[in-house]
Amino acid sequence: MAIQGKTRNSFLLFVVFWFSAINAIVAFRKLQEQEEDRITALPGQPAVTFSQFSGYVTVNEKHGRALFYWLTEAATSFPDKKPLVLWLNGGPGCSSVAYGASEEVGPFRIDRTGSSLYLNKYSWNTEANILFLESPAGVGFSYTNKSSDLKDSGDERTAEDALIFLIRWFSRFPQYKYRDFYIAGESYAGHYVPQLAKKIHDYNKAHSHPIINLKGFIVGNAVTDSYYDSIGTVTFWWSHSMISDRTYRSILDNCNFKDENRSSEKCDEAVNYAMNHEFGDIDQYSIYTPSCIQLQNNKSNLRPLRLFKNTLLRGRISGYDPCTENYAEKYYNRPDVQKAMHANVTGIPYKWTACSDVLIKNWRDSESSVLPIYKELIAAGLRIWVFSGDTDSVVPVTATRFSLSHLNLTVKTRWYPWYSGNQVGGWTEAYNGLTFATVRGAGHEVPLFQPRRAFILFRSFVAGKELPKS
């Protein structure tokens, strides 16, 4: 019996040793994968104290779909104490590297020549680890080996691929497993963000030990409900004197906002007349700021207004360069930059662009409303904030307010002005389950036009605190 016991103990020790060895090998391989993605320094980059990683995660082996990410860890002595935030830009078909990372919430800005970078004083990575994702495949450096994927993308597959990306990314970066996790974005990410949040919520319910510790999401100037967004957009145009009374009445009388596919000839005429004869030569993403002449003369750089399927321009405000999108296209097409970022490793047969025209023109499925998802996730207890720059005429504050009002939420903290320093930063109202805030003087890309106010907004969101009242 003693011999049998000794043999059994030896076997158990062997099993423990074997599993320990396997775990050590797996951990070593994960560390290797991380190190392969580490960015030592970007060309023209100033010195920084935080770590950066970028590379690819395959989300569909059969089609060869791979999504490109860029992680900028928190600029603090203890980044492991900070949450992880996924940032998504919209379009659909526009790059989170071009916009979110390079002109909004990322740590760097690109100079006019596209040759060097400088620091963003209000980078969100002072409060969190920020993960930028170019999604779906076909956006930026993200790619697919099946060209037909570029012509049948839509909401559903974008959310599915993003979930697969996260699961596999957490496997590569296990130190982020179970970390407080939030999703942020803007514009058409008004679809991406809640749709992905629902995918994660459903995934977590189906697993006893979920690895994605989703706490909530924050989204700005967000496409939310096609009907209420449309009514709210036309209302903004009229209330801000962009169109005449006659055109306003003509659009309301002739446009079927409940069904975008049943657009009448008279509706198209009214909208086209407004845009071509009444708007004037303005930046519709920021109606009170001058436009970038370079972008006006370069139609390939224009981004879509999903509501009326027309092309729009960009603008300028104090301290803001309206042509920054051009600098991104210069910088990220440099071979030395792509090498430093481990990007374009397969030799994508087209230039890196801020937005993909192919995806934009061939978007297949789009939810008419994400309000039902809001209701479900509010009931699940997620922290949800929606904000709106108040000088955007593309997805304006009136559109967002019309849409959110139909959630019929109970007011928790009544409407009040919130402050950035000694100035009103905007207005806000907190409901049971959702906080809404405006950002005064900001266009479509709020952190671009009002970086300090956007930073205060984000810091309050992550902290779970109401915006400052004084």
XYZ file of N, CA and C in Angstrom, residues 120-369:
750
model
N -0.433 65.442 -27.814
C -1.765 65.980 -27.557
C -1.923 66.158 -26.051
N -2.058 67.387 -25.620
C -2.146 67.713 -24.193
C -3.347 67.039 -23.530
N -4.415 66.811 -24.303
C -5.640 66.270 -23.729
C -5.911 64.830 -24.185
N -4.845 64.087 -24.363
C -4.993 62.688 -24.762
C -5.757 61.889 -23.705
N -6.647 61.048 -24.158
C -7.435 60.246 -23.224
C -6.627 59.146 -22.561
N -5.412 58.881 -23.050
C -4.639 57.813 -22.409
C -3.978 58.275 -21.107
N -4.287 59.496 -20.662
C -3.906 59.870 -19.303
C -4.894 59.301 -18.282
N -6.077 58.881 -18.770
C -7.113 58.339 -17.891
C -7.382 56.859 -18.120
N -6.902 56.317 -19.246
C -7.228 54.927 -19.575
C -6.240 54.396 -20.607
N -6.223 53.095 -20.758
C -5.504 52.447 -21.849
C -6.446 52.469 -23.054
N -5.998 53.068 -24.164
C -6.898 53.278 -25.311
C -6.514 52.322 -26.446
N -7.506 51.555 -26.887
C -7.327 50.586 -27.962
C -8.092 51.072 -29.189
N -7.371 51.481 -30.233
C -7.986 51.939 -31.474
C -8.108 50.753 -32.431
N -9.279 50.598 -33.030
C -9.519 49.477 -33.941
C -10.002 49.998 -35.280
N -9.337 49.577 -36.373
C -9.809 49.889 -37.718
C -10.776 48.787 -38.135
N -12.045 49.137 -38.188
C -13.098 48.148 -38.393
C -14.183 48.730 -39.287
N -14.773 47.905 -40.177
C -14.524 46.478 -40.437
C -13.335 46.273 -41.383
N -13.127 45.030 -41.813
C -12.073 44.728 -42.778
C -12.288 45.571 -44.034
N -11.189 46.174 -44.508
C -11.278 47.097 -45.637
C -11.087 48.530 -45.225
N -11.160 48.797 -43.909
C -10.920 50.142 -43.373
C -9.449 50.262 -42.999
N -8.799 51.319 -43.479
C -7.408 51.563 -43.099
C -6.506 50.404 -43.442
N -5.784 49.907 -42.434
C -4.873 48.781 -42.633
C -5.558 47.421 -42.493
N -6.798 47.390 -41.996
C -7.515 46.128 -41.865
C -7.855 45.606 -43.264
N -7.781 44.295 -43.454
C -7.918 43.766 -44.809
C -8.678 42.442 -44.833
N -9.051 42.042 -46.019
C -9.625 40.728 -46.274
C -9.014 40.176 -47.555
N -8.857 38.869 -47.609
C -8.336 38.229 -48.818
C -9.444 37.890 -49.803
N -10.691 38.123 -49.401
C -11.831 37.869 -50.277
C -12.443 39.211 -50.640
N -12.241 39.619 -51.893
C -12.648 40.965 -52.300
C -14.147 41.196 -52.159
N -14.940 40.138 -52.260
C -16.394 40.314 -52.134
C -16.786 40.793 -50.736
N -15.923 40.565 -49.732
C -16.208 41.052 -48.382
C -16.341 42.571 -48.349
N -15.661 43.243 -49.272
C -15.696 44.699 -49.299
C -17.021 45.228 -49.835
N -17.774 44.353 -50.501
C -19.018 44.793 -51.134
C -20.265 44.270 -50.445
N -20.088 43.581 -49.321
C -21.279 43.137 -48.585
C -21.106 43.279 -47.073
N -20.342 44.305 -46.679
C -20.200 44.581 -45.251
C -21.481 45.205 -44.719
N -21.650 45.113 -43.408
C -22.817 45.709 -42.780
C -22.697 45.664 -41.277
N -23.740 46.109 -40.600
C -23.737 46.201 -39.143
C -23.468 44.863 -38.475
N -24.175 43.819 -38.918
C -24.119 42.536 -38.218
C -22.720 41.937 -38.257
N -22.123 41.849 -39.434
C -20.792 41.248 -39.523
C -19.738 42.108 -38.836
N -19.915 43.419 -38.895
C -18.968 44.304 -38.218
C -18.950 44.019 -36.724
N -20.123 43.865 -36.121
C -20.207 43.569 -34.687
C -19.648 42.184 -34.374
N -19.963 41.209 -35.204
C -19.461 39.843 -34.983
C -17.941 39.806 -35.048
N -17.365 40.438 -36.074
C -15.904 40.439 -36.218
C -15.235 41.192 -35.076
N -15.863 42.272 -34.615
C -15.292 43.038 -33.506
C -15.277 42.214 -32.224
N -16.319 41.421 -32.000
C -16.348 40.556 -30.822
C -15.252 39.499 -30.904
N -15.110 38.875 -32.076
C -14.048 37.873 -32.251
C -12.687 38.519 -32.056
N -12.515 39.724 -32.589
C -11.260 40.451 -32.379
C -10.959 40.585 -30.894
N -11.934 41.044 -30.122
C -11.704 41.273 -28.695
C -11.340 39.993 -27.968
N -12.061 38.918 -28.230
C -11.780 37.643 -27.559
C -10.350 37.199 -27.843
N -9.932 37.318 -29.105
C -8.578 36.879 -29.476
C -7.527 37.881 -29.012
N -7.881 39.167 -28.984
C -6.933 40.166 -28.497
C -6.678 39.966 -27.009
N -7.713 39.696 -26.242
C -7.537 39.437 -24.806
C -6.689 38.185 -24.577
N -6.769 37.229 -25.479
C -5.916 36.048 -25.370
C -4.455 36.418 -25.584
N -4.196 37.350 -26.490
C -2.832 37.809 -26.757
C -2.322 38.713 -25.635
N -3.252 39.463 -25.009
C -2.896 40.376 -23.925
C -3.652 39.973 -22.654
N -3.289 38.850 -22.063
C -4.064 38.329 -20.927
C -4.057 39.246 -19.706
N -3.093 40.167 -19.625
C -3.073 41.087 -18.483
C -4.280 42.023 -18.496
N -4.973 42.122 -19.645
C -6.159 42.961 -19.731
C -7.458 42.182 -19.504
N -7.348 40.871 -19.384
C -8.543 40.093 -19.086
C -9.129 40.555 -17.750
N -10.437 40.665 -17.709
C -11.185 41.025 -16.499
C -10.998 42.489 -16.096
N -10.217 43.258 -16.875
C -10.048 44.684 -16.603
C -11.365 45.409 -16.877
N -11.665 46.458 -16.120
C -12.831 47.273 -16.455
C -12.714 47.723 -17.904
N -13.766 47.497 -18.677
C -13.713 47.711 -20.125
C -14.881 48.583 -20.569
N -14.563 49.585 -21.394
C -15.575 50.488 -21.943
C -15.394 50.590 -23.457
N -16.466 50.971 -24.140
C -16.405 51.226 -25.582
C -16.763 52.684 -25.808
N -16.038 53.343 -26.727
C -16.300 54.744 -27.051
C -16.254 54.915 -28.559
N -16.939 55.948 -29.044
C -16.910 56.209 -30.480
C -17.815 57.357 -30.845
N -17.971 57.577 -32.160
C -18.767 58.708 -32.628
C -19.366 58.410 -33.994
N -20.336 59.231 -34.382
C -20.932 59.207 -35.703
C -21.606 57.860 -35.988
N -21.218 57.170 -37.069
C -21.853 55.881 -37.354
C -21.472 54.826 -36.315
N -20.488 55.117 -35.490
C -20.222 54.243 -34.340
C -21.382 54.306 -33.361
N -22.336 55.225 -33.599
C -23.601 55.183 -32.888
C -24.324 53.870 -33.118
N -23.982 53.178 -34.214
C -24.421 51.795 -34.434
C -23.401 50.812 -33.882
N -22.128 50.994 -34.277
C -21.081 50.041 -33.884
C -21.021 49.827 -32.378
N -21.042 50.919 -31.617
C -20.783 50.831 -30.173
C -21.878 50.060 -29.432
N -23.149 50.461 -29.520
C -24.167 49.674 -28.808
C -24.346 48.269 -29.365
N -24.164 48.096 -30.672
C -24.291 46.759 -31.252
C -23.201 45.826 -30.723
N -21.964 46.319 -30.628
C -20.893 45.506 -30.057
C -21.132 45.273 -28.574
N -21.608 46.296 -27.873
C -21.904 46.138 -26.441
C -22.929 45.024 -26.230
N -23.934 44.967 -27.093
C -24.936 43.894 -26.985
C -24.311 42.533 -27.264
N -23.434 42.457 -28.273
C -22.750 41.189 -28.570
C -21.959 40.722 -27.355
N -21.253 41.649 -26.705
C -20.465 41.302 -25.525
C -21.384 40.879 -24.381
N -22.467 41.623 -24.193
C -23.432 41.290 -23.140
C -23.994 39.883 -23.343
N -24.363 39.557 -24.580
C -24.887 38.213 -24.881
C -23.811 37.149 -24.697
N -22.582 37.469 -25.091
C -21.457 36.530 -24.922
C -21.218 36.254 -23.445
N -21.252 37.303 -22.643
C -21.020 37.132 -21.207
C -22.116 36.290 -20.550
N -23.361 36.469 -20.997
C -24.456 35.682 -20.430
C -24.311 34.210 -20.754
N -23.657 33.903 -21.880
C -23.511 32.510 -22.311
C -22.277 31.830 -21.716
N -21.445 32.559 -20.981
C -20.213 31.998 -20.411
C -20.177 32.265 -18.913
N -19.859 31.220 -18.156
C -19.836 31.351 -16.698
C -18.655 32.185 -16.207
N -17.579 32.219 -17.007
C -16.399 33.006 -16.622
C -16.008 33.921 -17.784
N -16.818 34.950 -18.065
C -16.507 35.845 -19.192
C -15.229 36.620 -18.947
N -14.493 36.872 -20.043
C -13.221 37.589 -19.918
C -13.373 39.072 -20.238
N -14.528 39.466 -20.759
C -14.738 40.862 -21.140
C -15.609 41.525 -20.074
N -14.980 42.325 -19.251
C -15.655 42.947 -18.107
C -16.268 44.281 -18.522
N -17.270 44.214 -19.413
C -17.881 45.411 -19.964
C -18.632 46.184 -18.885
N -18.261 47.460 -18.725
C -18.900 48.310 -17.729
C -19.853 49.328 -18.350
N -19.621 49.688 -19.624
C -20.497 50.661 -20.244
C -19.925 51.207 -21.531
N -20.598 52.226 -22.083
C -20.099 52.851 -23.309
C -20.473 54.325 -23.350
N -19.715 55.082 -24.164
C -19.946 56.503 -24.373
C -19.820 56.776 -25.860
N -20.777 57.491 -26.422
C -20.774 57.711 -27.868
C -21.247 59.130 -28.174
N -20.640 59.754 -29.190
C -20.927 61.143 -29.502
C -21.449 61.370 -30.903
N -22.302 62.385 -31.065
C -22.906 62.740 -32.356
C -23.265 61.469 -33.120
N -24.068 60.666 -32.462
C -24.265 59.276 -32.852
C -25.496 59.068 -33.722
N -25.310 58.391 -34.837
C -26.434 57.906 -35.637
C -27.205 56.921 -34.766
N -28.489 57.192 -34.516
C -29.245 56.428 -33.521
C -30.529 55.819 -34.074
N -31.375 56.657 -34.654
C -32.665 56.203 -35.159
C -32.938 56.956 -36.458
N -33.097 56.251 -37.560
C -33.152 56.911 -38.865
C -34.303 57.901 -38.978
N -35.439 57.595 -38.376
C -36.592 58.490 -38.475
C -36.380 59.751 -37.632
N -36.115 59.573 -36.337
C -35.952 60.728 -35.457
C -34.697 61.525 -35.806
N -33.631 60.837 -36.230
C -32.419 61.544 -36.655
C -32.711 62.446 -37.854
N -33.508 61.938 -38.796
C -33.818 62.713 -40.002
C -34.626 63.957 -39.664
N -35.661 63.789 -38.863
C -36.477 64.931 -38.451
C -35.617 65.948 -37.702
N -34.776 65.442 -36.800
C -33.924 66.325 -36.008
C -32.890 67.050 -36.836
N -32.407 66.424 -37.895
C -31.401 67.055 -38.739
C -32.003 68.205 -39.536
N -33.135 67.969 -40.146
C -33.794 69.029 -40.912
C -34.197 70.185 -39.988
N -34.624 69.843 -38.790
C -34.967 70.875 -37.801
C -33.756 71.738 -37.462
N -32.589 71.095 -37.309
C -31.349 71.835 -37.028
C -31.040 72.778 -38.182
N -31.138 72.286 -39.413
C -30.852 73.139 -40.588
C -31.710 74.393 -40.556
N -33.010 74.196 -40.291
C -33.930 75.342 -40.303
C -33.687 76.262 -39.103
N -33.531 75.688 -37.908
C -33.380 76.497 -36.697
C -32.058 77.242 -36.661
N -31.075 76.801 -37.461
C -29.795 77.496 -37.522
C -29.653 78.289 -38.822
N -30.795 78.568 -39.454
C -30.854 79.464 -40.613
C -30.045 78.965 -41.809
N -29.870 77.673 -41.920
C -29.144 77.108 -43.052
C -30.050 76.944 -44.268
N -31.362 76.833 -44.037
C -32.306 76.674 -45.140
C -33.494 77.624 -44.939
N -34.202 77.848 -46.022
C -35.357 78.745 -45.991
C -36.592 78.049 -45.437
N -37.583 78.839 -45.072
C -38.858 78.277 -44.626
C -39.467 77.412 -45.728
N -39.365 77.904 -46.953
C -39.965 77.190 -48.082
C -39.326 75.813 -48.263
N -38.000 75.756 -48.216
C -37.307 74.472 -48.381
C -37.595 73.560 -47.200
N -37.641 74.117 -46.009
C -37.959 73.338 -44.809
C -39.315 72.655 -44.961
N -40.322 73.425 -45.381
C -41.659 72.846 -45.556
C -41.667 71.817 -46.680
N -40.919 72.076 -47.737
C -40.873 71.154 -48.873
C -40.264 69.814 -48.473
N -39.192 69.851 -47.667
C -38.563 68.602 -47.210
C -39.523 67.827 -46.319
N -40.166 68.512 -45.380
C -41.087 67.833 -44.473
C -42.287 67.254 -45.220
N -42.749 67.968 -46.260
C -43.927 67.510 -47.002
C -43.624 66.349 -47.941
N -42.393 66.290 -48.477
C -42.115 65.346 -49.565
C -41.179 64.195 -49.208
N -40.539 64.244 -48.051
C -39.579 63.186 -47.697
C -40.222 62.172 -46.761
N -40.081 60.901 -47.112
C -40.602 59.813 -46.286
C -39.491 59.357 -45.341
N -39.414 59.964 -44.167
C -38.333 59.653 -43.242
C -38.456 58.265 -42.632
N -39.615 57.677 -42.715
C -39.798 56.333 -42.144
C -39.204 55.247 -43.033
N -38.967 55.556 -44.312
C -38.426 54.567 -45.236
C -37.478 55.271 -46.195
N -36.177 55.184 -45.924
C -35.175 55.864 -46.745
C -35.163 55.351 -48.185
N -35.593 54.097 -48.376
C -35.558 53.498 -49.713
C -36.712 53.980 -50.598
N -37.652 54.726 -50.016
C -38.797 55.218 -50.787
C -38.702 56.729 -50.956
N -37.518 57.172 -51.299
C -37.288 58.603 -51.492
C -37.971 59.065 -52.784
N -38.685 60.166 -52.704
C -39.382 60.681 -53.878
C -38.504 61.669 -54.629
N -38.867 61.909 -55.884
C -38.115 62.858 -56.693
C -38.196 64.264 -56.105
N -39.367 64.631 -55.585
C -39.531 65.954 -54.983
C -38.709 66.101 -53.708
N -38.576 64.993 -52.948
C -37.726 65.014 -51.748
C -36.276 65.253 -52.138
N -35.801 64.489 -53.125
C -34.414 64.646 -53.584
C -34.159 66.067 -54.076
N -35.135 66.615 -54.803
C -34.985 67.978 -55.323
C -34.870 68.991 -54.182
N -35.708 68.828 -53.148
C -35.700 69.770 -52.024
C -34.385 69.700 -51.258
N -33.910 68.477 -51.003
C -32.665 68.309 -50.256
C -31.484 68.815 -51.074
N -31.442 68.465 -52.357
C -30.349 68.925 -53.210
C -30.336 70.440 -53.334
N -31.532 71.046 -53.396
C -31.596 72.508 -53.478
C -31.028 73.133 -52.202
N -31.393 72.552 -51.052
C -30.874 73.058 -49.784
C -29.360 73.009 -49.755
N -28.802 71.854 -50.130
C -27.357 71.665 -50.036
C -26.597 72.470 -51.077
N -27.140 72.555 -52.291
C -26.402 73.187 -53.389
C -26.641 74.683 -53.517
N -27.762 75.177 -52.975
C -28.094 76.587 -53.194
C -28.315 77.384 -51.912
N -28.586 76.704 -50.799
C -28.889 77.444 -49.572
C -27.827 77.293 -48.485
N -27.213 76.123 -48.374
C -26.172 75.940 -47.352
C -25.018 76.916 -47.548
N -24.618 77.088 -48.796
C -23.407 77.844 -49.060
C -22.182 76.958 -48.864
N -21.030 77.567 -49.049
C -19.766 76.822 -48.989
C -19.302 76.725 -47.536
N -19.985 75.874 -46.752
C -19.657 75.732 -45.335
C -19.193 74.313 -45.039
N -18.607 74.168 -43.862
C -18.279 72.842 -43.353
C -19.495 72.341 -42.579
N -20.167 71.362 -43.106
C -21.401 70.894 -42.485
C -21.141 70.116 -41.192
N -19.896 69.704 -40.965
C -19.541 69.051 -39.704
C -19.277 70.063 -38.588
N -19.148 71.336 -38.973
C -18.890 72.400 -37.997
C -19.280 73.709 -38.656
N -20.534 74.106 -38.481
C -21.108 75.114 -39.376
C -20.565 76.520 -39.170
N -19.870 76.783 -38.062
C -19.383 78.137 -37.808
C -17.888 78.294 -38.054
N -17.259 77.329 -38.695
C -15.810 77.387 -38.903
C -15.471 77.281 -40.383
N -14.382 77.935 -40.840
C -13.974 77.850 -42.242
C -13.616 76.420 -42.657
N -13.682 76.159 -43.953
C -13.401 74.826 -44.485
C -11.960 74.709 -44.945
N -11.525 73.463 -45.115
C -10.198 73.196 -45.693
C -10.325 73.219 -47.205
N -9.659 74.163 -47.859
C -9.753 74.292 -49.317
C -9.212 73.045 -50.008
N -8.148 72.456 -49.446
C -7.571 71.252 -50.038
C -8.605 70.140 -50.124
N -9.393 69.977 -49.068
C -10.388 68.912 -49.062
C -11.539 69.234 -50.007
N -11.852 70.504 -50.192
C -12.886 70.869 -51.149
C -12.471 70.478 -52.559
N -11.192 70.594 -52.834
C -10.699 70.297 -54.175
C -10.332 68.839 -54.379
N -10.522 68.030 -53.336
C -10.151 66.615 -53.430
C -11.349 65.768 -53.035
N -12.188 65.463 -54.003
C -13.448 64.774 -53.733
C -13.229 63.415 -53.084
N -12.080 62.769 -53.329
C -11.857 61.430 -52.778
C -11.755 61.443 -51.269
N -11.504 62.627 -50.680
C -11.346 62.695 -49.232
C -12.656 62.985 -48.498
N -13.733 63.260 -49.228
C -14.977 63.634 -48.580
C -15.651 62.420 -47.974
N -16.323 62.654 -46.826
C -17.013 61.577 -46.115
C -18.514 61.680 -46.303
N -19.251 60.561 -46.104
C -20.666 60.546 -46.469
C -21.592 61.034 -45.365
N -22.667 61.658 -45.758
C -23.790 61.888 -44.866
C -24.802 60.801 -45.175
N -24.913 59.827 -44.280
C -25.761 58.674 -44.533
C -27.211 59.078 -44.756
N -27.643 60.112 -44.057
C -29.045 60.518 -44.105
C -29.507 60.791 -45.532
N -28.750 61.627 -46.286
C -29.184 61.981 -47.634
C -28.182 61.558 -48.711
N -27.174 60.745 -48.311
C -26.233 60.165 -49.262
C -25.531 61.237 -50.098
N -25.110 62.301 -49.469
C -24.378 63.359 -50.146
C -23.004 63.510 -49.507
N -22.066 64.157 -50.234
C -20.728 64.367 -49.701
C -20.620 65.696 -48.981
N -19.754 65.718 -47.960
C -19.624 66.892 -47.098
C -18.172 67.287 -46.907
N -17.972 68.439 -46.248
C -16.633 68.991 -46.039
C -16.292 69.107 -44.573
N -15.084 69.669 -44.296
C -14.639 69.799 -42.922
C -14.330 71.253 -42.579
N -13.895 71.578 -41.355
C -13.770 72.979 -40.952
C -12.648 73.362 -40.028
N -12.671 74.638 -39.560
C -11.587 75.177 -38.740
C -12.123 75.938 -37.535
N -11.413 75.837 -36.424
C -11.737 76.628 -35.238
C -10.410 77.061 -34.622
N -10.441 77.950 -33.640
C -9.209 78.429 -33.016
C -8.377 77.259 -32.505
N -7.117 77.164 -32.960
C -6.238 76.089 -32.541
C -6.450 74.800 -33.306
N -7.344 74.813 -34.275
C -7.691 73.604 -35.018
C -7.304 73.758 -36.477
N -6.636 72.766 -37.033
C -6.244 72.778 -38.435
C -7.246 71.953 -39.233
N -7.966 72.539 -40.178
C -9.015 71.814 -40.887
C -8.502 70.779 -41.881
N -7.218 70.817 -42.170
C -6.672 69.903 -43.180
C -5.923 68.733 -42.566
N -6.136 68.495 -41.275
C -5.367 67.468 -40.579
C -5.545 66.074 -41.171
N -6.699 65.824 -41.786
C -6.939 64.523 -42.422
C -5.919 64.262 -43.532
N -5.537 65.316 -44.256
C -4.521 65.174 -45.307
C -3.183 64.754 -44.730
N -2.835 65.292 -43.549
C -1.548 64.973 -42.946
C -1.498 63.492 -42.548
N -2.636 62.964 -42.094
C -2.704 61.552 -41.727
C -2.443 60.676 -42.948
N -3.018 61.047 -44.084
C -2.829 60.227 -45.285
C -1.375 60.261 -45.755
N -0.703 61.390 -45.554
C 0.732 61.455 -45.865
C 1.512 60.533 -44.930
N 1.227 60.658 -43.644
C 2.037 59.961 -42.639
C 1.866 58.448 -42.708
N 0.627 57.968 -42.749
C 0.399 56.523 -42.656
C 0.650 55.779 -43.959
N 0.925 56.501 -45.050
C 1.350 55.844 -46.283
C 2.866 55.759 -46.401
N 3.584 56.288 -45.414
C 5.053 56.185 -45.424
C 5.481 54.758 -45.085
N 6.362 54.150 -45.880
C 6.812 52.784 -45.597
C 7.456 52.635 -44.226
N 8.215 53.654 -43.769
C 8.866 53.529 -42.464
C 7.848 53.566 -41.327
N 6.764 54.301 -41.513
C 5.707 54.337 -40.505
C 4.993 52.990 -40.456
N 4.660 52.453 -41.622
C 3.981 51.158 -41.687
C 4.853 50.058 -41.083
N 6.145 50.116 -41.318
C 7.057 49.121 -40.741
C 7.086 49.234 -39.220
N 7.146 50.462 -38.706
C 7.191 50.678 -37.259
C 5.909 50.206 -36.587
N 4.783 50.263 -37.323
C 3.481 49.884 -36.760
C 3.093 48.441 -37.077
N 3.991 47.712 -37.767
C 3.695 46.332 -38.177
C 2.436 46.279 -39.030
N 2.282 47.291 -39.875
C 1.080 47.425 -40.698
C 1.373 47.075 -42.154
N 0.320 46.756 -42.898
C 0.421 46.456 -44.325
C 1.441 45.355 -44.595
N 1.456 44.350 -43.734
C 2.451 43.273 -43.859
C 2.158 42.357 -45.027
N 0.933 42.369 -45.547
C 0.578 41.499 -46.678
C 0.640 42.221 -48.013
N 0.951 43.512 -47.981
C 1.000 44.280 -49.219
C -0.388 44.551 -49.778
N -1.179 45.340 -49.049
C -2.534 45.678 -49.495
C -2.449 46.407 -50.838
N -3.265 46.003 -51.824
C -3.140 46.569 -53.185
C -3.787 47.936 -53.371
N -3.790 48.762 -52.332
C -4.321 50.118 -52.446
C -3.695 50.962 -51.347
N -3.763 52.268 -51.505
C -3.189 53.167 -50.506
C -4.045 53.183 -49.245
N -3.374 53.447 -48.116
C -4.118 53.668 -46.875
C -4.887 54.977 -47.027
N -6.175 54.945 -46.724
C -6.998 56.145 -46.780
C -7.779 56.281 -45.483
N -8.190 57.512 -45.188
C -8.947 57.759 -43.961
C -10.309 57.077 -43.991
N -10.913 56.999 -45.170
C -12.208 56.321 -45.332
C -12.182 55.480 -46.596
N -12.937 54.394 -46.592
C -13.017 53.497 -47.745
C -14.268 53.803 -48.557
N -14.091 54.300 -49.772
C -15.231 54.579 -50.643
C -15.997 53.309 -50.986
N -15.270 52.202 -51.151
C -15.915 50.936 -51.517
C -16.881 50.486 -50.433
N -16.439 50.530 -49.181
C -17.310 50.126 -48.076
C -18.510 51.068 -47.944
N -18.249 52.357 -48.054
C -19.303 53.348 -47.908
C -20.413 53.131 -48.938
N -20.023 52.859 -50.178
C -20.998 52.725 -51.261
C -21.711 51.373 -51.253
N -21.145 50.393 -50.554
C -21.701 49.040 -50.623
C -22.141 48.502 -49.263
N -22.485 49.401 -48.348
C -22.924 48.973 -47.019
C -24.270 48.273 -47.132
N -24.368 47.049 -46.618
C -25.529 46.219 -46.910
C -26.632 46.278 -45.848
N -26.303 46.009 -44.597
C -27.361 46.000 -43.590
C -27.089 47.070 -42.539
N -28.137 47.811 -42.230
C -28.031 48.896 -41.258
C -29.321 48.957 -40.467
N -29.223 48.832 -39.153
C -30.405 48.889 -38.308
C -31.072 50.263 -38.430
N -32.379 50.269 -38.546
C -33.092 51.553 -38.624
C -33.050 52.280 -37.290
N -32.926 51.513 -36.181
C -32.866 52.126 -34.856
C -32.092 51.232 -33.902
